C-alpha cells in the first residue's frame, strides 16, 4: 500500500471561481419563469482561481417569497445540461424565502466552465397564497469548483499487487529491481489455477495481474502494475507484435499509434481534425458540418458523444449513454460495456466476490460478499427489499448465536455462557447485594454498565 501510494499520480489541484452578476432585484411572477444569466470565463484572468474543467457547482441565492414551497430552481450550464437544484414542496409554506442558501450539484462533472450560465426560477401558484404578492430574486452567486487542467490527462496508478509480466524491452525490467528481489525471497510457490488470460508461462496467483505472460495483451507498466486483458481499453491501441496495450497520444480516445496524427476519435470536449487525424481544443476553420451522433445517442449536443437522449437499451448517465446491464452483469467504465459479476452475485458494482449488491438464489450476503451460509460468529436475518437474507455479526464474545441480543449459543475462549450471554470467566460476581437488588428492581440490568457489577443478580437469577 505504501509503495503504491508513493507512485500515485493525483488529479490537478482544485480551484474555486466565484462570480456574481449585476445586483438588481428581479420580480418572480406567479405562473411564470424567471431566467437570470451570467457569462463567465471561469476566472481565466486569475491563475490561482482559474476553473476550466468542472467537478461540482454551488449556487448561492437571496430570494424573498411569500411561500417558498412553490418555487422550483434549475441551473443550466453552457453545454445545455439542466440540473434541478430545488423541487416544489407541497408542505413548505414558509414565507422566509431563501436568505443566502447554497444549492450544490455534480451534474456538470467534466464539463467546461466557460460560457453562459442560466438560473431558471419557476413559481407555481398554489391555492394557499395571494397571487398579487410577488417574490423577488435579490442576487445570486455562481461558485465553480474544478481544475484548470484536464484531469483525464492524469492517469492514476492501478490498484493491484502486480507481478513481473513478459516484456520485449529488457530496459523496463531494470526500473523495479526491488520487485525482483521480493519475488526471489518468496518461499512458497503458487500451485492453483491461473486466470484465462494468462499465457503458457503460468502465474503466481489466480488473478489477471498475477500472470507471467499474456494470451492477448498486457495493460499497464512495471510502476503502475500490469494485468492481462482480452482487448485494450479506450485511450490505448493494440501493439500486436509485443502484445502490449500502448497509450494513444493525449486527447485521442481511439488510435492506431502513439503520435498525435494517428487518432481515430477524440476524448470528450475535443474536435477531430480529419485532415491530419489529430485532436484539438477548437474546431479547425471551415470544417464545421453536421456530424452523426454516437450510435448509443438518440440525440446529442455539440459533440457526437455528448448525448441528451439515448437509443433503446441505453440510459443517460450525465451526458453519456451507458448500457442497461441485465442481472449478473455490471457496467465496466473503462471498457464501456456490460461485464459479468462474480458467480455468487445477482447484481454488483464490479467483478470481485466482495462487490455484490444482491446475491443469487441460495446465497446470503455477509460483509458485501455472497456466501452459501453464514460463517461462525454471524446469524441470518430477513432483509427488507432484498430477495435474500443477510448475515449479521453476533453479539460481543459470541462464537455462534441465533439472533441479536441475548441469543448466544457458544462463547469465545475465556468466557462462560450464562442466560445466553457470554460473560468473562471468574467475573460474574456482585459488587453489593443491596445495590444489585436496586439495579434489578429498576430494570437496569439491560445496561451493560450495571450488568458487569451485578452479574449474579442480573443473569444467574434471571
XYZ file of C-alpha atoms in Angstrom:
462
model
C 0.000 0.000 0.000
C 2.812 2.430 0.872
C 4.656 1.581 -2.348
C 1.542 2.162 -4.447
C 0.821 5.429 -2.599
C 4.304 6.758 -3.357
C 3.649 6.257 -7.085
C 0.114 7.635 -7.163
C -0.482 10.392 -9.686
C -3.047 12.832 -8.324
C -5.508 14.868 -10.335
C -4.644 18.561 -10.783
C -5.202 20.833 -7.734
C -8.760 22.025 -7.135
C -9.579 25.656 -7.929
C -12.574 27.773 -6.905
C -14.073 30.536 -9.048
C -16.866 32.738 -7.669
C -18.881 35.217 -9.716
C -21.962 37.345 -9.003
C -23.933 39.077 -11.788
C -25.036 42.678 -11.559
C -27.028 43.175 -8.369
C -30.588 44.190 -9.232
C -33.920 42.981 -7.908
C -35.916 40.779 -10.303
C -39.619 40.087 -9.704
C -40.796 36.461 -9.759
C -44.317 36.382 -11.210
C -46.674 33.552 -10.231
C -47.150 31.022 -13.015
C -44.109 32.261 -14.962
C -40.404 31.518 -15.313
C -37.651 33.962 -14.389
C -34.326 33.484 -16.176
C -31.181 35.208 -14.934
C -27.965 34.633 -16.887
C -24.289 35.379 -16.407
C -21.284 34.799 -18.637
C -18.049 33.613 -17.044
C -14.552 32.826 -18.222
C -14.015 30.528 -15.228
C -11.751 33.202 -13.719
C -9.251 32.691 -16.561
C -7.720 36.053 -15.707
C -6.712 34.775 -12.241
C -4.438 31.713 -12.430
C -4.969 30.764 -8.772
C -8.770 30.618 -9.240
C -8.999 29.518 -12.884
C -11.534 26.688 -13.338
C -11.703 25.131 -16.802
C -12.953 21.589 -16.067
C -15.803 21.296 -13.565
C -16.227 18.981 -10.607
C -19.171 20.492 -8.762
C -21.086 23.775 -8.791
C -22.681 25.737 -5.941
C -25.369 28.404 -6.394
C -25.952 30.838 -3.518
C -29.267 32.713 -3.688
C -31.050 35.523 -1.846
C -34.761 35.154 -2.626
C -37.743 36.745 -0.889
C -41.033 34.907 -1.405
C -44.461 34.640 0.313
C -44.488 30.808 0.023
C -41.128 29.305 -0.895
C -42.555 25.803 -1.378
C -43.990 26.999 -4.723
C -40.532 27.618 -6.162
C -38.539 25.337 -8.451
C -34.919 26.245 -9.325
C -32.934 24.843 -12.260
C -29.353 25.678 -13.286
C -28.415 25.395 -16.978
C -24.740 25.081 -17.955
C -23.077 26.492 -21.107
C -23.249 22.960 -22.554
C -27.033 22.910 -22.108
C -27.153 20.470 -19.171
C -30.102 21.151 -16.843
C -29.746 20.376 -13.125
C -32.667 20.723 -10.724
C -31.400 22.470 -7.593
C -34.791 22.757 -5.896
C -38.120 21.000 -6.473
C -41.579 22.203 -5.442
C -42.592 21.225 -1.912
C -46.273 20.914 -1.083
C -45.894 21.305 2.689
C -43.273 24.085 2.752
C -45.423 27.161 3.473
C -42.627 29.320 4.958
C -42.602 32.984 3.952
C -38.915 33.464 4.857
C -37.652 32.732 1.360
C -34.038 31.692 0.879
C -31.580 34.046 2.513
C -28.079 33.163 1.266
C -28.959 29.497 0.842
C -26.471 27.330 -1.053
C -27.505 24.607 -3.509
C -24.895 22.136 -4.813
C -24.906 19.917 -7.911
C -22.444 17.499 -9.550
C -24.458 17.090 -12.773
C -21.905 19.198 -14.671
C -18.917 16.991 -13.742
C -16.327 17.048 -16.538
C -17.940 19.922 -18.483
C -16.145 23.169 -19.369
C -16.840 26.133 -17.090
C -16.541 28.929 -19.639
C -19.727 30.299 -21.165
C -23.199 31.486 -20.202
C -24.911 30.027 -17.131
C -28.656 30.474 -16.611
C -30.604 30.290 -13.365
C -34.251 29.370 -14.113
C -36.799 30.002 -11.337
C -40.374 28.768 -11.739
C -43.166 29.984 -9.420
C -46.146 27.576 -9.458
C -49.043 29.355 -7.792
C -50.719 27.359 -5.018
C -54.213 27.986 -3.635
C -52.744 28.958 -0.260
C -51.360 32.419 -1.181
C -52.218 35.791 -2.651
C -51.035 35.885 -6.308
C -50.605 39.658 -6.123
C -47.735 39.313 -3.650
C -44.641 38.746 -5.818
C -41.380 37.065 -4.948
C -38.028 38.769 -5.580
C -34.653 37.455 -6.684
C -32.286 39.883 -4.949
C -28.999 38.306 -6.043
C -27.309 35.018 -6.802
C -23.696 33.839 -6.873
C -22.194 31.102 -9.033
C -19.326 29.187 -7.364
C -17.407 26.822 -9.630
C -15.174 24.039 -8.289
C -12.811 22.149 -10.569
C -9.372 22.163 -12.168
C -7.524 24.354 -14.640
C -6.122 21.285 -16.417
C -7.910 18.319 -17.938
C -7.971 15.595 -15.219
C -8.312 12.911 -17.923
C -4.696 13.563 -18.864
C -3.608 12.395 -15.402
C -3.717 8.609 -15.234
C -3.847 7.293 -11.640
C -1.969 4.160 -10.789
C -3.889 0.938 -10.858
C -4.589 -0.721 -7.517
C -3.073 -4.139 -7.963
C -0.463 -6.356 -6.357
C 1.235 -6.934 -9.686
C 3.824 -9.426 -10.833
C 6.524 -9.144 -13.448
C 4.935 -9.723 -16.870
C 6.759 -10.698 -20.012
C 8.241 -7.655 -21.758
C 10.002 -7.141 -25.058
C 12.142 -4.298 -23.676
C 14.794 -5.506 -21.175
C 15.446 -1.932 -20.021
C 11.992 -1.776 -18.411
C 12.880 -4.637 -16.073
C 15.696 -2.558 -14.581
C 13.179 0.073 -13.371
C 11.996 -2.117 -10.493
C 14.867 -4.177 -9.017
C 13.174 -4.267 -5.636
C 10.235 -6.209 -7.086
C 12.623 -8.832 -8.467
C 14.238 -9.201 -5.075
C 10.828 -9.582 -3.408
C 9.912 -12.389 -5.787
C 13.204 -14.216 -5.209
C 12.628 -14.084 -1.465
C 9.224 -15.759 -1.661
C 9.374 -19.194 -0.085
C 6.091 -20.661 -1.317
C 5.120 -21.128 -4.950
C 1.510 -20.791 -6.132
C 0.096 -24.056 -7.474
C -3.547 -23.148 -8.090
C -5.389 -22.375 -11.352
C -4.397 -19.358 -13.478
C -6.650 -16.685 -14.977
C -7.938 -17.412 -18.501
C -5.853 -14.512 -19.896
C -2.572 -15.988 -18.593
C -0.159 -17.402 -21.193
C 1.936 -20.578 -21.349
C 4.436 -19.410 -18.697
C 1.803 -19.752 -15.979
C 1.175 -17.482 -12.999
C 1.839 -16.941 -9.315
C -1.737 -16.152 -8.343
C -5.345 -16.579 -9.511
C -5.973 -13.080 -10.948
C -5.170 -11.451 -14.288
C -2.421 -9.342 -12.687
C -0.613 -12.475 -11.465
C 0.170 -13.769 -14.963
C 3.795 -14.259 -16.037
C 2.808 -13.652 -19.661
C -0.464 -12.993 -21.514
C -2.579 -14.771 -24.113
C -3.725 -11.497 -25.715
C -2.426 -8.174 -24.360
C -0.617 -6.766 -21.302
C -2.007 -3.483 -19.893
C -0.036 -1.137 -17.611
C 3.627 -0.845 -16.645
C 6.017 -2.116 -14.011
C 5.456 1.036 -11.959
C 1.656 1.007 -12.023
C 1.192 -2.764 -12.196
C 0.394 -4.919 -15.209
C -2.618 -7.063 -15.938
C -3.657 -9.284 -18.834
C -6.687 -8.233 -20.914
C -8.502 -9.642 -23.925
C -8.555 -6.217 -25.644
C -7.179 -2.755 -24.916
C -9.417 -0.084 -23.292
C -10.122 3.437 -24.608
C -7.037 5.618 -24.805
C -4.859 2.675 -25.838
C -4.053 0.808 -29.050
C -3.074 -2.827 -29.532
C 0.597 -3.451 -30.307
C 0.210 -6.942 -31.752
C 3.951 -7.604 -32.149
C 4.773 -7.085 -28.450
C 1.274 -7.991 -27.172
C 1.070 -4.717 -25.258
C -1.632 -2.058 -24.787
C 0.171 1.210 -25.515
C -1.162 4.698 -24.776
C -2.550 6.892 -27.511
C -1.433 10.500 -27.804
C -3.021 12.945 -25.338
C -6.557 13.753 -26.479
C -7.069 10.589 -28.538
C -9.840 8.235 -27.450
C -9.030 5.611 -30.102
C -5.884 5.459 -32.215
C -3.609 3.261 -34.327
C -0.285 4.585 -32.960
C 1.395 6.835 -30.413
C 1.753 10.040 -32.454
C -0.751 12.917 -32.355
C -1.629 12.317 -36.021
C -2.783 8.720 -35.569
C -6.109 9.357 -33.791
C -9.339 7.662 -34.864
C -11.594 9.546 -32.401
C -11.170 12.159 -29.651
C -11.878 12.415 -25.931
C -14.935 14.369 -24.763
C -14.619 18.121 -25.372
C -12.071 17.871 -28.228
C -12.550 18.168 -32.004
C -11.325 15.598 -34.523
C -9.440 17.076 -37.485
C -9.992 14.752 -40.426
C -7.179 16.401 -42.422
C -4.369 15.224 -40.136
C -6.191 12.716 -37.852
C -5.450 14.794 -34.727
C -7.492 16.153 -31.801
C -7.619 19.839 -30.803
C -9.467 22.165 -28.416
C -11.015 24.190 -31.247
C -12.752 23.196 -34.461
C -10.492 23.932 -37.494
C -11.764 26.851 -39.693
C -14.091 25.811 -42.468
C -14.577 22.313 -41.032
C -17.982 22.795 -39.418
C -20.532 20.295 -40.706
C -23.373 18.067 -39.465
C -21.932 15.029 -37.716
C -23.908 11.941 -36.790
C -24.336 11.303 -33.072
C -22.705 8.271 -31.492
C -24.727 5.109 -32.126
C -25.781 4.964 -28.449
C -27.259 8.513 -28.609
C -30.704 9.267 -29.953
C -29.751 12.965 -29.875
C -26.567 14.824 -28.898
C -25.218 18.328 -28.276
C -22.108 19.870 -29.888
C -20.205 16.575 -29.837
C -21.146 13.131 -31.118
C -20.667 11.543 -27.691
C -22.386 14.236 -25.557
C -25.811 12.640 -25.511
C -29.061 14.306 -24.477
C -31.234 11.222 -25.157
C -30.321 7.564 -25.601
C -31.069 4.757 -28.020
C -33.145 1.779 -26.876
C -31.276 -0.402 -24.384
C -29.196 2.506 -23.039
C -29.741 5.036 -20.246
C -28.320 8.517 -19.716
C -25.511 8.962 -17.155
C -24.550 12.653 -17.247
C -24.119 13.152 -20.996
C -23.069 9.581 -21.782
C -25.344 6.717 -22.807
C -24.427 3.526 -20.990
C -25.870 0.035 -21.497
C -28.717 -1.056 -19.244
C -26.945 -4.103 -17.869
C -29.007 -7.187 -17.002
C -28.800 -9.144 -13.739
C -25.453 -10.853 -13.344
C -23.581 -8.057 -15.137
C -22.292 -4.572 -14.318
C -21.255 -1.565 -16.393
C -17.464 -1.553 -16.885
C -16.464 2.123 -17.177
C -13.114 1.584 -18.929
C -14.426 -0.894 -21.485
C -17.822 0.887 -21.828
C -19.673 -2.430 -21.826
C -21.527 -4.816 -19.520
C -19.176 -7.303 -17.852
C -20.104 -10.391 -15.770
C -20.367 -10.236 -11.980
C -18.926 -12.941 -9.734
C -20.981 -16.131 -9.980
C -22.458 -15.584 -6.494
C -23.716 -12.044 -7.295
C -27.143 -11.289 -8.761
C -26.233 -7.585 -9.129
C -22.847 -5.988 -8.456
C -20.558 -2.978 -8.870
C -17.542 -4.952 -10.112
C -16.228 -8.419 -10.942
C -14.947 -9.308 -7.469
C -16.779 -11.530 -4.994
C -16.789 -8.638 -2.480
C -18.566 -6.251 -4.860
C -22.038 -7.814 -4.689
C -25.167 -5.696 -4.247
C -27.615 -8.621 -4.335
C -26.966 -12.359 -4.215
C -28.067 -15.225 -6.419
C -30.568 -17.809 -5.178
C -29.182 -19.989 -2.395
C -26.737 -17.332 -1.138
C -26.766 -14.891 1.795
C -24.976 -11.550 1.944
C -22.227 -11.127 4.515
C -19.984 -8.044 4.517
C -20.630 -7.357 0.770
C -19.879 -10.994 -0.085
C -22.411 -13.619 -1.071
C -21.916 -16.870 0.847
C -23.785 -20.218 0.885
C -24.170 -19.984 4.691
C -23.243 -17.517 7.426
C -19.772 -18.117 8.861
C -19.309 -18.720 12.623
C -19.964 -15.551 14.597
C -22.800 -14.454 12.297
C -26.551 -15.156 12.162
C -29.024 -14.884 9.277
C -31.945 -12.448 9.171
C -34.519 -11.357 6.600
C -33.628 -8.106 4.784
C -36.389 -5.697 3.748
C -36.445 -5.097 -0.011
C -33.873 -7.793 -0.800
C -34.556 -11.249 -2.285
C -32.066 -12.897 0.079
C -31.141 -12.952 3.764
C -28.306 -11.006 5.395
C -25.649 -12.292 7.793
C -25.265 -10.056 10.845
C -22.476 -10.276 13.405
C -23.316 -11.992 16.707
C -23.160 -10.027 19.977
C -19.772 -9.437 21.568
C -17.831 -12.531 22.691
C -20.258 -14.971 20.973
C -18.832 -17.655 18.703
C -22.312 -18.552 17.498
C -25.824 -17.238 18.115
C -29.392 -17.486 16.853
C -30.088 -13.772 16.522
C -29.490 -10.330 18.043
C -29.439 -9.612 21.776
C -29.177 -12.399 24.363
C -29.080 -15.329 21.934
C -25.525 -16.719 22.270
C -25.183 -20.487 21.921
C -21.373 -20.728 22.138
C -18.760 -18.404 23.647
C -15.207 -17.380 22.837
C -12.346 -18.784 24.915
C -12.173 -17.383 28.437
C -15.931 -16.736 28.603
C -18.828 -18.709 30.011
C -22.431 -18.906 28.800
C -24.947 -17.629 31.353
C -28.563 -16.935 30.390
C -27.485 -16.975 26.703
C -24.925 -14.198 27.351
C -21.150 -14.704 27.220
C -19.530 -13.472 30.441
C -15.809 -13.330 31.222
C -14.985 -16.271 33.482
C -14.440 -15.565 37.192
C -16.046 -12.127 36.804
C -19.686 -12.962 37.479
C -19.971 -11.552 40.994
C -21.990 -8.905 42.760
C -20.459 -5.631 43.911
C -23.033 -5.164 46.691
C -26.198 -7.184 47.286
C -28.403 -4.228 48.224
C -27.125 -2.155 45.298
C -27.699 -5.040 42.869
C -31.252 -5.634 44.083
C -31.961 -1.961 43.404
C -30.434 -2.308 39.920
C -32.660 -5.305 39.168
C -35.829 -3.715 40.563
C -35.253 -0.610 38.413
C -34.702 -2.757 35.295
C -31.143 -1.522 34.867
C -29.793 -4.997 34.153
C -30.371 -4.339 30.460
C -27.461 -1.889 30.563
C -24.002 -3.390 30.225
C -22.508 -0.933 32.732
C -24.751 -2.166 35.584
C -24.735 -5.797 34.454
C -20.958 -6.097 34.880
C -21.235 -5.087 38.577
C -24.304 -7.227 39.291
C -23.639 -10.269 37.150
C -25.073 -12.873 39.543
C -28.239 -10.893 40.307
C -28.892 -9.827 36.691
C -28.007 -13.055 34.902
C -27.854 -16.061 37.163
C -31.105 -15.210 38.919
C -32.924 -14.409 35.658
